[in-house]
Short mmCIF file of C-alpha atoms and ligand atoms in Angstrom, two decimals:
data_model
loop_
_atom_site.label_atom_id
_atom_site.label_comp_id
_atom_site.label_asym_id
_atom_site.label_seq_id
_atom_site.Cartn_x
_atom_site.Cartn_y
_atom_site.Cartn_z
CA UNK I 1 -63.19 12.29 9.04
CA UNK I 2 -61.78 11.18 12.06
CA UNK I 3 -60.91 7.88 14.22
CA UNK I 4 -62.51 6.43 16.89
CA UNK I 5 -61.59 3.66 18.67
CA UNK I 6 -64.11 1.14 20.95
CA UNK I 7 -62.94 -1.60 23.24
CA UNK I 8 -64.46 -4.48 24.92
CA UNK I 9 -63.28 -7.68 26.85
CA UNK I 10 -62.52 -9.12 30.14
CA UNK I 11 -59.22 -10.35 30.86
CA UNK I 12 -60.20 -13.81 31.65
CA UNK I 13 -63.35 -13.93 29.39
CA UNK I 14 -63.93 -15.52 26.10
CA UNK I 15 -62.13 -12.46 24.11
CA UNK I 16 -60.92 -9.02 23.59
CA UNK I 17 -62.84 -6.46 20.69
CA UNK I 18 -61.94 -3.82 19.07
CA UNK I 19 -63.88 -1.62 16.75
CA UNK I 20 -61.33 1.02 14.45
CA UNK I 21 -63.78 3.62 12.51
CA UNK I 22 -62.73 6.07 10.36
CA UNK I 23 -59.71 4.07 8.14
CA UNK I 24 -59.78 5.15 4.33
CA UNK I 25 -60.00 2.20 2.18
CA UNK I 26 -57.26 0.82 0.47
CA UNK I 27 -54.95 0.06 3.21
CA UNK I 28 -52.87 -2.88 2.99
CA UNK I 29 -52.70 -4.62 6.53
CA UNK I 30 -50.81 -7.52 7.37
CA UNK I 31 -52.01 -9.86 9.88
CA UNK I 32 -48.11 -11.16 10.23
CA UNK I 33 -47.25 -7.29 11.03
CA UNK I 34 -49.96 -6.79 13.73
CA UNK I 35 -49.40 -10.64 15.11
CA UNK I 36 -45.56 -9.23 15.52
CA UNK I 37 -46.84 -5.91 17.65
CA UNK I 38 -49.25 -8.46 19.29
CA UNK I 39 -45.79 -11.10 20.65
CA UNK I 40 -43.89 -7.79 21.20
CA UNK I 41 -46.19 -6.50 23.77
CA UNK I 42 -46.02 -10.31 25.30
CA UNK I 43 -42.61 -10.26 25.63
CA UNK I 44 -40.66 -8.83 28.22
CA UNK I 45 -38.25 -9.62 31.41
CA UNK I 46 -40.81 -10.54 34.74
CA UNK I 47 -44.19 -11.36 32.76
CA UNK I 48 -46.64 -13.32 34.30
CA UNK I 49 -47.24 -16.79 33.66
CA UNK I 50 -50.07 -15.87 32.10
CA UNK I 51 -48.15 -14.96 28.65
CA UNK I 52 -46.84 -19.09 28.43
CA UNK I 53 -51.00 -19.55 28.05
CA UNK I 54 -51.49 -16.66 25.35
CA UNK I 55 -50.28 -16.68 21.93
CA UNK I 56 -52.07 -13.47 20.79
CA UNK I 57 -53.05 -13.09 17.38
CA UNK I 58 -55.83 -11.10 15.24
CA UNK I 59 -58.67 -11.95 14.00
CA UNK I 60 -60.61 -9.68 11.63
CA UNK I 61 -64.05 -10.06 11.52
CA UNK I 62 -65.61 -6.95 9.42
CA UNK I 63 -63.69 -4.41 7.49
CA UNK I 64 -60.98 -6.07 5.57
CA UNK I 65 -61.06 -7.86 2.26
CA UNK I 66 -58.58 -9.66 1.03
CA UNK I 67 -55.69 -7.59 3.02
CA UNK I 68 -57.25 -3.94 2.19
CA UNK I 69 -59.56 -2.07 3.92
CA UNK I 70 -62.89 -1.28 3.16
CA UNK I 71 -63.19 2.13 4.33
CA UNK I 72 -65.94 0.32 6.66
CA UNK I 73 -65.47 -0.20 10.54
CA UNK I 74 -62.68 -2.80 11.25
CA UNK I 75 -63.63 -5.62 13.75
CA UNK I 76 -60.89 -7.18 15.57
CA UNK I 77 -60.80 -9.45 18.17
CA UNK I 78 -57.54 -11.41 20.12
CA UNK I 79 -59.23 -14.70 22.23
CA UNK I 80 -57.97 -15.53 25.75
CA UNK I 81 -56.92 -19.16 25.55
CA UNK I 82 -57.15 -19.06 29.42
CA UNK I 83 -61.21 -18.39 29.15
CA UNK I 84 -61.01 -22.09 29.08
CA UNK I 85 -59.74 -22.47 32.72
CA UNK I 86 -62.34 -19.75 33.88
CA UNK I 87 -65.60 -21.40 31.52
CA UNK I 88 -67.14 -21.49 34.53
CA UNK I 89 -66.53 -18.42 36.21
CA UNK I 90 -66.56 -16.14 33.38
CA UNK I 91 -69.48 -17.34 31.41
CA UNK I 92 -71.23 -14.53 29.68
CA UNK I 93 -74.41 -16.38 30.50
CA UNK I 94 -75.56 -18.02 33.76
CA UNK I 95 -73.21 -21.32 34.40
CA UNK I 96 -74.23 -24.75 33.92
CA UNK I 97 -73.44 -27.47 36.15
CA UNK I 98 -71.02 -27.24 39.37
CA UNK I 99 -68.74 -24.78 39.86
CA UNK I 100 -65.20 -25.72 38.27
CA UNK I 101 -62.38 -23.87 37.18
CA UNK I 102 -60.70 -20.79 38.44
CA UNK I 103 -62.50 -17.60 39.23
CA UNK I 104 -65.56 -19.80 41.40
CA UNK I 105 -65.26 -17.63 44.75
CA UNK I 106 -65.73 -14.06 44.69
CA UNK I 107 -63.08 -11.38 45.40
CA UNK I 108 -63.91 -10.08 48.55
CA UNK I 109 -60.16 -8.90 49.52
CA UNK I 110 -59.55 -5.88 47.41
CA UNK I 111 -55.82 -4.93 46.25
CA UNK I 112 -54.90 -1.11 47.02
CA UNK I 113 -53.76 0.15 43.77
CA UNK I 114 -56.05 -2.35 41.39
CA UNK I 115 -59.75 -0.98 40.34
CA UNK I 116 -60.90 -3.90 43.24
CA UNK I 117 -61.78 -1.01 45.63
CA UNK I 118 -63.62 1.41 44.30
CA UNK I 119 -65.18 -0.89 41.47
CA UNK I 120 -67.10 -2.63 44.22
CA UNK I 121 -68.32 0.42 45.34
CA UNK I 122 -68.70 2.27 42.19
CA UNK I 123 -71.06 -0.32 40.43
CA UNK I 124 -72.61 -1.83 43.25
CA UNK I 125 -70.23 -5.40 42.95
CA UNK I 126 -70.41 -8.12 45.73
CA UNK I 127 -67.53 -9.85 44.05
CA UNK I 128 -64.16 -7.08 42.81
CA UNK I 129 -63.67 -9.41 40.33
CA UNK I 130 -66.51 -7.79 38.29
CA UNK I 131 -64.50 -4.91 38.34
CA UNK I 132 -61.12 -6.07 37.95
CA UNK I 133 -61.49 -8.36 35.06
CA UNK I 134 -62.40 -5.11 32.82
CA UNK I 135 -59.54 -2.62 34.55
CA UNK I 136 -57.02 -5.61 34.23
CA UNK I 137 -53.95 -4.99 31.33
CA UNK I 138 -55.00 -8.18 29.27
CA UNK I 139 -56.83 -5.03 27.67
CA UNK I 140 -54.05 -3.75 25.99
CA UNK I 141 -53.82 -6.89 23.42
CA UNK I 142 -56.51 -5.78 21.95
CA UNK I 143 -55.50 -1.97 21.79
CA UNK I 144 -52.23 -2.47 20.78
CA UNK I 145 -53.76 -4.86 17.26
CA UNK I 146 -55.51 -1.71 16.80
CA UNK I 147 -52.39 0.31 17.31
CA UNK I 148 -50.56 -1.80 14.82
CA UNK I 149 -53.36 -0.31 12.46
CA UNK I 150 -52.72 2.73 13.25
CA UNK I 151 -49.19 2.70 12.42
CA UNK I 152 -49.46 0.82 9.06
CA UNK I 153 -51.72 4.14 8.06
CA UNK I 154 -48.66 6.59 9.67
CA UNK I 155 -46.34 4.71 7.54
CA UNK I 156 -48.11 5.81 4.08
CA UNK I 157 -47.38 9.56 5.10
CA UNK I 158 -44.15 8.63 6.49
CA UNK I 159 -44.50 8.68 9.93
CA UNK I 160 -42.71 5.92 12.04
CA UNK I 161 -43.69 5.24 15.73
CA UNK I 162 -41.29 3.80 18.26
CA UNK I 163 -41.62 2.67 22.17
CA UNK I 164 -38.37 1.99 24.27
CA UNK I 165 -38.24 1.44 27.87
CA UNK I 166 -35.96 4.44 29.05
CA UNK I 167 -32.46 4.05 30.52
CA UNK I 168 -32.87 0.82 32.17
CA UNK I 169 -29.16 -0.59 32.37
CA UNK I 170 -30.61 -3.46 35.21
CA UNK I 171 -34.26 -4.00 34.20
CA UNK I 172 -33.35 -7.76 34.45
CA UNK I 173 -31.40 -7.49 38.10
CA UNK I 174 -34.38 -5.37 39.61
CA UNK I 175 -36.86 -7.29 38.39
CA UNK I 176 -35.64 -10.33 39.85
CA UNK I 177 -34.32 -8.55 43.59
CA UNK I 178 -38.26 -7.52 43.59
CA UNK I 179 -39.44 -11.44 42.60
CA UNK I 180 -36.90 -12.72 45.24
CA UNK I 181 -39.08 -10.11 47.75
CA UNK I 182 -42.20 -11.14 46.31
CA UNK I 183 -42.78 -7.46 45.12
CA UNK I 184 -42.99 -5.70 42.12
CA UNK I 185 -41.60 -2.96 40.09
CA UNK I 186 -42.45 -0.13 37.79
CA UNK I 187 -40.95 1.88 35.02
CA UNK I 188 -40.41 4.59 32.91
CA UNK I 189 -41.29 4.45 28.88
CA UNK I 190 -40.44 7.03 26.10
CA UNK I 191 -42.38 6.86 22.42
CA UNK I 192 -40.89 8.71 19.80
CA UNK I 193 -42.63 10.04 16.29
CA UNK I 194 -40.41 10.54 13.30
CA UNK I 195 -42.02 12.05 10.29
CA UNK I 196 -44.54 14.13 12.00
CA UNK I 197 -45.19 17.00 9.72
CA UNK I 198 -45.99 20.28 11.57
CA UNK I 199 -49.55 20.88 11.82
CA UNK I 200 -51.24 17.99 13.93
CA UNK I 201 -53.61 19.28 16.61
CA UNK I 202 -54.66 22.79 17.08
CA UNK I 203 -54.58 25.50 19.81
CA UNK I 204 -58.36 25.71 19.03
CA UNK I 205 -59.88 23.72 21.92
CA UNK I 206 -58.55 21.51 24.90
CA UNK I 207 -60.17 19.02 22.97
CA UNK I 208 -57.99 19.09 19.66
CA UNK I 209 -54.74 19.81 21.38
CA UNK I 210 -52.41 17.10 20.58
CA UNK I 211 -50.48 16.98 23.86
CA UNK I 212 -53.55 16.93 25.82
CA UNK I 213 -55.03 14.16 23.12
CA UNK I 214 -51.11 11.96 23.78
CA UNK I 215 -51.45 12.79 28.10
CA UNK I 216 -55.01 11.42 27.80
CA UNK I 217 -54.13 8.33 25.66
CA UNK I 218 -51.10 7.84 27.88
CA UNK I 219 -52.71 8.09 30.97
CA UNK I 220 -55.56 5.51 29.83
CA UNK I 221 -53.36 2.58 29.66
CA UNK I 222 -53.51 0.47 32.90
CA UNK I 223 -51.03 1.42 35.64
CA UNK I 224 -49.56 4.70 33.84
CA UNK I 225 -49.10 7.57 36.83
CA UNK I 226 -47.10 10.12 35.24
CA UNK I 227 -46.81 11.53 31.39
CA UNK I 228 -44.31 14.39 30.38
CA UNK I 229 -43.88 15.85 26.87
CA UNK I 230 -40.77 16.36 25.64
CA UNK I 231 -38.24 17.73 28.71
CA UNK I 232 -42.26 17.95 30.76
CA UNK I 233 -41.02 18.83 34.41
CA UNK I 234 -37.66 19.19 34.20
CA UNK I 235 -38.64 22.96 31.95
CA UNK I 236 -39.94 23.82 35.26
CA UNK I 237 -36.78 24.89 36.85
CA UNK I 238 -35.66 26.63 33.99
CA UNK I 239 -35.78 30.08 32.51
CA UNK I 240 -37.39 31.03 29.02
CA UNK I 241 -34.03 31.71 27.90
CA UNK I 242 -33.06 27.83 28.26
CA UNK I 243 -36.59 26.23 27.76
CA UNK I 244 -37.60 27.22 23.88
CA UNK I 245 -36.01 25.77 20.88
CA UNK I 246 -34.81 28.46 19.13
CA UNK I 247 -35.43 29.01 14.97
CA UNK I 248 -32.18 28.91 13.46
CA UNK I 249 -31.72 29.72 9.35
CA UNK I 250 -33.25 27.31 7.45
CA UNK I 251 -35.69 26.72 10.15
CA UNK I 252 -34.30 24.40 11.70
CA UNK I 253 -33.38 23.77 15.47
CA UNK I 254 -30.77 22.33 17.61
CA UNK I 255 -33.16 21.50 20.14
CA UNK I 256 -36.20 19.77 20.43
CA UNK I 257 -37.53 20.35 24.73
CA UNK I 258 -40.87 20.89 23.44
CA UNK I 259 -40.47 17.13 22.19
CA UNK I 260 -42.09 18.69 18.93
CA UNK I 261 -45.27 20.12 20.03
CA UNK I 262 -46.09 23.63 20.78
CA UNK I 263 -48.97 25.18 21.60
CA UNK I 264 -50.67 21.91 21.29
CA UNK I 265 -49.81 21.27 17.77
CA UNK I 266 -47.09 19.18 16.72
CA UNK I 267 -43.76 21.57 15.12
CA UNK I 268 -42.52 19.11 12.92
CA UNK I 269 -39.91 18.01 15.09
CA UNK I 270 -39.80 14.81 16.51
CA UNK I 271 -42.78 13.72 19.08
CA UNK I 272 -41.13 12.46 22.43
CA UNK I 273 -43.52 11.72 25.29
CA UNK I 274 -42.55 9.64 28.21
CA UNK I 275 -45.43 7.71 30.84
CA UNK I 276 -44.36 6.35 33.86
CA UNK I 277 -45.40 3.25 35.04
CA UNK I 278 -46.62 2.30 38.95
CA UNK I 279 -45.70 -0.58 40.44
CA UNK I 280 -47.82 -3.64 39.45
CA UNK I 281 -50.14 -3.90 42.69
CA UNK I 282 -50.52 -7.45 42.57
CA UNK I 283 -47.95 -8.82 45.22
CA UNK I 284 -46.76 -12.26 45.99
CA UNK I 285 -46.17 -10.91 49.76
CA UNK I 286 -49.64 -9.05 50.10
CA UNK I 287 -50.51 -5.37 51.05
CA UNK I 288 -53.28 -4.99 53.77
CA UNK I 289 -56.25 -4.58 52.70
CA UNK I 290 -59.73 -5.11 54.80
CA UNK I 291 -62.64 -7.97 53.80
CA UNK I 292 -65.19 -6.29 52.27
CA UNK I 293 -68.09 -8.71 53.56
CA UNK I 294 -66.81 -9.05 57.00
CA UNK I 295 -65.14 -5.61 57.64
CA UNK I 296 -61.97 -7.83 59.33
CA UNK I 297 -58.25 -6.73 58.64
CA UNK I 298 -56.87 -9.23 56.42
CA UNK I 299 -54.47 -9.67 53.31
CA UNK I 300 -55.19 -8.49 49.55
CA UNK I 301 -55.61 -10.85 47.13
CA UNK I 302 -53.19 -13.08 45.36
CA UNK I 303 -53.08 -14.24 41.99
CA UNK I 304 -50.67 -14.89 39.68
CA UNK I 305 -49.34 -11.79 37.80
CA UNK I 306 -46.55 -9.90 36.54
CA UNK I 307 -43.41 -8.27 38.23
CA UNK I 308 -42.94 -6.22 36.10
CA UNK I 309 -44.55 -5.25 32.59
CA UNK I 310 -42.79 -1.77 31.88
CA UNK I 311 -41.61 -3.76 28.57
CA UNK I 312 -44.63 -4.27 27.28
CA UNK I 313 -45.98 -1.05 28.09
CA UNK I 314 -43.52 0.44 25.93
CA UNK I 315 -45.97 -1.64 22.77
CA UNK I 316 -48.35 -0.43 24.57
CA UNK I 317 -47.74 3.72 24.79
CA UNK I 318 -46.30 3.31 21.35
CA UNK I 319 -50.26 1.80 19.96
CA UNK I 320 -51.65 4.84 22.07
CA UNK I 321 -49.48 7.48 20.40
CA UNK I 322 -49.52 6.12 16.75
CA UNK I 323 -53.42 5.61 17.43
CA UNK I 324 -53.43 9.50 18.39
CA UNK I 325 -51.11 10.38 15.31
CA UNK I 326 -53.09 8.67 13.62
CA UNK I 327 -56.37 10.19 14.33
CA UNK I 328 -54.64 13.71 14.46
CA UNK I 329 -53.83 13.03 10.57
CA UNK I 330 -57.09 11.56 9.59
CA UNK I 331 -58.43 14.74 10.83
CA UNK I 332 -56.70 16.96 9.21
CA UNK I 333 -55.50 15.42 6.01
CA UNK I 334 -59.52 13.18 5.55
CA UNK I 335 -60.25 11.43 2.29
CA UNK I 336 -61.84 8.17 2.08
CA UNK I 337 -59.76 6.10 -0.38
CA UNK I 338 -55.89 5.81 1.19
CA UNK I 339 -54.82 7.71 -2.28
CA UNK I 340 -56.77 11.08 -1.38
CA UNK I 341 -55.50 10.87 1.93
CA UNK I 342 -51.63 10.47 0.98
CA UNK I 343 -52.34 13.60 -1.97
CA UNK I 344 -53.98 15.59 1.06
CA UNK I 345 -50.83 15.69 2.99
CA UNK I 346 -48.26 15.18 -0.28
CA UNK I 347 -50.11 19.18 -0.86
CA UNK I 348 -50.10 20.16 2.31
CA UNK I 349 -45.94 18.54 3.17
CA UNK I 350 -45.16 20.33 -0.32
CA UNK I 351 -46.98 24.10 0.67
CA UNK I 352 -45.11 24.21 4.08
CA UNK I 353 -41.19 24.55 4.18
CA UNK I 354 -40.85 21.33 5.77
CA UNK I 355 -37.68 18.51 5.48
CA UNK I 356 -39.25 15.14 7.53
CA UNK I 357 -37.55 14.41 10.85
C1 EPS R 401 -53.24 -8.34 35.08
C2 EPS R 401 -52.99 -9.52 35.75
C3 EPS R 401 -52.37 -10.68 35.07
C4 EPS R 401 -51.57 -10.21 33.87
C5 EPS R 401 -52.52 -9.42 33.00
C6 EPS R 401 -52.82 -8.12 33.68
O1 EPS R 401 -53.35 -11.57 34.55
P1 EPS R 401 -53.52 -13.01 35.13
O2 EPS R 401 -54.09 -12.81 36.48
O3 EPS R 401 -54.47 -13.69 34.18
O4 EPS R 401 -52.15 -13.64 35.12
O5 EPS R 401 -51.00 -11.30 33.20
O6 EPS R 401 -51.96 -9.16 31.75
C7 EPS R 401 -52.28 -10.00 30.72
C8 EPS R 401 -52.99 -11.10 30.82
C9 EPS R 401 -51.72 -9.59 29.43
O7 EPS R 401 -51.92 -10.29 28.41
O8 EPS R 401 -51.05 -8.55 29.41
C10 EPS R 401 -53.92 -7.24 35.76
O9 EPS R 401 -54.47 -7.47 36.84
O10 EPS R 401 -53.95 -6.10 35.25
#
């Protein structure tokens, strides 16, 4: 038994879908919980005007009845209010009547950094903004409902899930020196997992390793450049003398640099991962870029975006690790009613000398 997770949506199209396969039934969801995750990821110092025309919330259209899960595929979906202003130019179908709205004119001045580029190329686009309506972050409203799924199944075996933005004393200042400049910043997130029991992942394949799994997930979410787990580069430099955290009576440790996995499964420690986030390349002062109908040197495009959205991708990497934790314990710990899943790993938690952490 495992969980899978599908996606669809374009950022300024009718709405964002989700498909979660793979829940037991019997869980208790809360739309007020996930509409929380959903204004948390919204939130955030140097958002884009954008988030004034959203108020994300959930919709569940197949796998839920009255509050519990079926055990059946869950079906969410979170609608872009602003699909009104873009009827036109995001209509699923061919358009009726004159051009209105936004999104009329094709993208023809592709933003280095943003899929623009090589989308165009890739799929054979005349206008990037086939390409970039898909790559755009809108995605994540949809990923991070499903996350809030995810974490509401953690919590039955005790497992908590927490994103921070990491030691930012001035996110506020820099953000606005970099909106003065019309420019924009980047970041650095950390997600911790409390309650992990020892056990997740295996060594087994590349495929089941649970670092690999959290890198991958990490590295999925829109503008992520960089993932390290636990101390990640900074072991580099040492020896194997400083690196390892050592077993101590009790097995327990007074150090946790592996940020609780080793060997690709997690130690029962706590799970710390970090993803660093680029730049946003949207500027308000343009990069060059080059017309891709006329082949002329000109500006890349404009639109209204963020400055900065390192705040919401701390939501964001914290719905990509619980949805990996999660999976990771549906896969090892199965059963399709919630009850045989919570006895799976009550047996397992009890076999294993283990204290949560
Ligand atoms: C994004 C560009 C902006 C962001 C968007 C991600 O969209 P817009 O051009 O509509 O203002 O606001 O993020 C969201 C809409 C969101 O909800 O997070 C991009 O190009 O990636």
């Amino acid at each position: 038994m495992t969980l899978t997770l599908a996606t669809a949506g374009e950022s300024h199209g009718p709405a964002l879908v989700a498909i979660l396969s793979g829940l037991p039934a019997g869980l208790v969801l809360e739309k007020a919980a996930i509409d929380a995750d959903l204004r948390r990821r919204q939130e955030g110092y140097g958002r884009s005007p954008r988030q004034r025309i959203e108020s994300d919330e959930v919709e569940v259209l197949a796998g839920l009845r009255h509050g519990r899960t079926l055990g059946t595929p869950l079906a969410l979906v979170v609608r872009n209010r602003d699909h009104t202003n873009w009827a036109w130019g995001m209509s699923p179908w061919p358009p009726e009547g004159e051009p209105s709205g936004k999104g009329t004119k094709p993208v023809t001045l592709p933003r280095p950094g943003h899929a623009d580029y090589a989308g165009t190329l890739k799929y054979g686009l005349a206008d990037a903004r086939d390409a970039l309506e898909r790559a755009s972050a809108r995605h994540t409203a949809v990923f991070v409902a499903a996350g809030s799924v995810a974490k509401a199944l953690l919590r039955a075996i005790g497992i908590e899930v927490e994103g921070a933005v990491v030691d930012e004393e001035d996110l506020q200042g820099r953000v606005d020196e970099a909106r003065a400049e019309r420019d924009t910043v980047g970041g650095v997130v950390e997600v911790r997992g409390r309650g992990v029991p020892p056990g997740l992942g295996s060594y087994a394949t590349k495929d089941d390793r649970l670092d690999a799994r959290l890198a991958a997930a990490l590295m999925g979410i829109q503008a992520v450049k960089g993932v390290e787990i636990g101390d990640g580069f900074a072991l580099a430099a040492l020896r194997g003398s400083q690196a390892h955290d050592e077993l101590l009576p009790g097995l327990v440790r007074e150090t946790n640099r592996a940020g609780g996995i080793e060997a690709g499964v997690s130690n029962g420690e706590e799970i710390v991962v970090r993803a660093a986030m680029k730049p946003l390349p949207t500027l308000m002062r343009p990069l060059r870029s080059v017309d891709l109908e006329s082949g002329e040197p000109g500006e890349a495009l404009v639109e209204r975006s963020d400055v900065a959205a390192v705040e919401a991708l701390a939501v964001v990497a914290e719905a990509a690790v619980a949805l990996e934790l999660a999976r990771a314990a549906r896969d090892k710990f199965g059963g399709d009613a919630l009850e045989d899943f919570v006895a799976s790993w009550r047996a397992y938690v009890e076999r294993i000398p283990w204290d949560p952490r």
